[in-house]
CSV table of C-alpha atoms in Angstrom, one decimal:
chain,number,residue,atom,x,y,z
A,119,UNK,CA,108.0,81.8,111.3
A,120,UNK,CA,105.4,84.4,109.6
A,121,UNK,CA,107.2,87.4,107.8
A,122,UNK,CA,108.7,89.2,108.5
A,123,UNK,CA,110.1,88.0,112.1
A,124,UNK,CA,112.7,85.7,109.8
A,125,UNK,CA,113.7,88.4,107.8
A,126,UNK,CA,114.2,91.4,110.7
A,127,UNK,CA,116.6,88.2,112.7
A,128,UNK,CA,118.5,87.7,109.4
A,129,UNK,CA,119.1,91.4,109.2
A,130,UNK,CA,120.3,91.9,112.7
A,131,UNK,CA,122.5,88.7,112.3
A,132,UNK,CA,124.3,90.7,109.3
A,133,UNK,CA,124.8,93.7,111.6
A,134,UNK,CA,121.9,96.0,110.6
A,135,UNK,CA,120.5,97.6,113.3
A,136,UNK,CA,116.7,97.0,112.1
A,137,UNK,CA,115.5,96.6,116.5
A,138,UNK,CA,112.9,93.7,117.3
A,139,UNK,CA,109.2,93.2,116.1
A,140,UNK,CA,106.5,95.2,117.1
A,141,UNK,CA,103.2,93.6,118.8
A,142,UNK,CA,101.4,91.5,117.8
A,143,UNK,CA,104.5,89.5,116.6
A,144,UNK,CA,107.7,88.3,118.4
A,145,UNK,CA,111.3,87.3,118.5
A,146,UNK,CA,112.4,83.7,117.1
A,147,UNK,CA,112.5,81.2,119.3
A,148,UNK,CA,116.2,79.7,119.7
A,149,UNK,CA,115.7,76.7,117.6
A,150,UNK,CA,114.5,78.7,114.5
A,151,UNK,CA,117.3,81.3,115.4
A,152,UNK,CA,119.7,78.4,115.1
A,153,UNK,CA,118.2,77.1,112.1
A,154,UNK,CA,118.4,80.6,110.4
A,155,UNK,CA,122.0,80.8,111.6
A,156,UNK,CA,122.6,77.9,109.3
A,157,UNK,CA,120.6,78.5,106.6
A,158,UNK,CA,122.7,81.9,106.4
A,159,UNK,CA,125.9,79.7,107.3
A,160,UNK,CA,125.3,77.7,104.5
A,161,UNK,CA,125.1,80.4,101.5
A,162,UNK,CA,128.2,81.8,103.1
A,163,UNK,CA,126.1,85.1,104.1
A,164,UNK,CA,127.1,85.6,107.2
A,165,UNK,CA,131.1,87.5,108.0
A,166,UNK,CA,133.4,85.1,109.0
A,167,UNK,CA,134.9,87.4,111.5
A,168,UNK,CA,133.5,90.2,114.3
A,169,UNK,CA,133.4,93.6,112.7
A,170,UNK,CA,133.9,92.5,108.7
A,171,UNK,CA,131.7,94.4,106.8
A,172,UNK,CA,128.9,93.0,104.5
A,173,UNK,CA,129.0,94.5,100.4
A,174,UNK,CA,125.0,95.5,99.7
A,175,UNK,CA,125.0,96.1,95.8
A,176,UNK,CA,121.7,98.1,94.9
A,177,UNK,CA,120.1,97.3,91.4
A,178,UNK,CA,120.9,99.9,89.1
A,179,UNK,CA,117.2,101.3,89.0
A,180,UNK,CA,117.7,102.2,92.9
A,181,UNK,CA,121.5,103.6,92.3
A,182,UNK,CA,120.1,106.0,89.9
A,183,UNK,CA,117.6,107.4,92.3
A,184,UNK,CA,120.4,108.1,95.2
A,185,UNK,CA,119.5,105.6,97.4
C-alpha cells in the first residue's frame, strides 16, 4: 500500500487513535491488514494483552522542546 495508509493502520493497531484516510486514499484491504498484523507480530510490536500500554521514547532533540 502507498504511504501513508500502512503506517495510519499500524498506528491504530498500537492503540493510537490516528481515525481513517481521507479521500483520495482508503482503508487496507484484509489481506495486507493481516500481513501488517504479522509483520508487527513478528518484531514483537504489538501488546500481548488488551489494554497494555505501549513505551514511545522521543529522541532527546524532541524531549528538550516539550513535546
Amino acid at each position: 500500500d502507498v504511504n501513508p495508509i500502512p503506517v495510519k493502520q499500524a498506528l491504530c493497531d498500537l492503540g493510537w487513535k490516528v481515525g481513517g484516510c481521507r479521500l483520495p486514499l482508503c482503508d487496507m484491504d484484509d489481506k495486507a491488514h493481516a500481513n501488517l498484523l504479522e509483520t508487527l507480530e513478528r518484531y514483537r510490536l504489538l501488546p500481548e494483552r488488551a489494554g497494555e500500554t505501549v513505551t514511545v521514547r522521543l529522541p532527546v532533540s524532541f524531549a528538550k522542546q516539550g513535546v
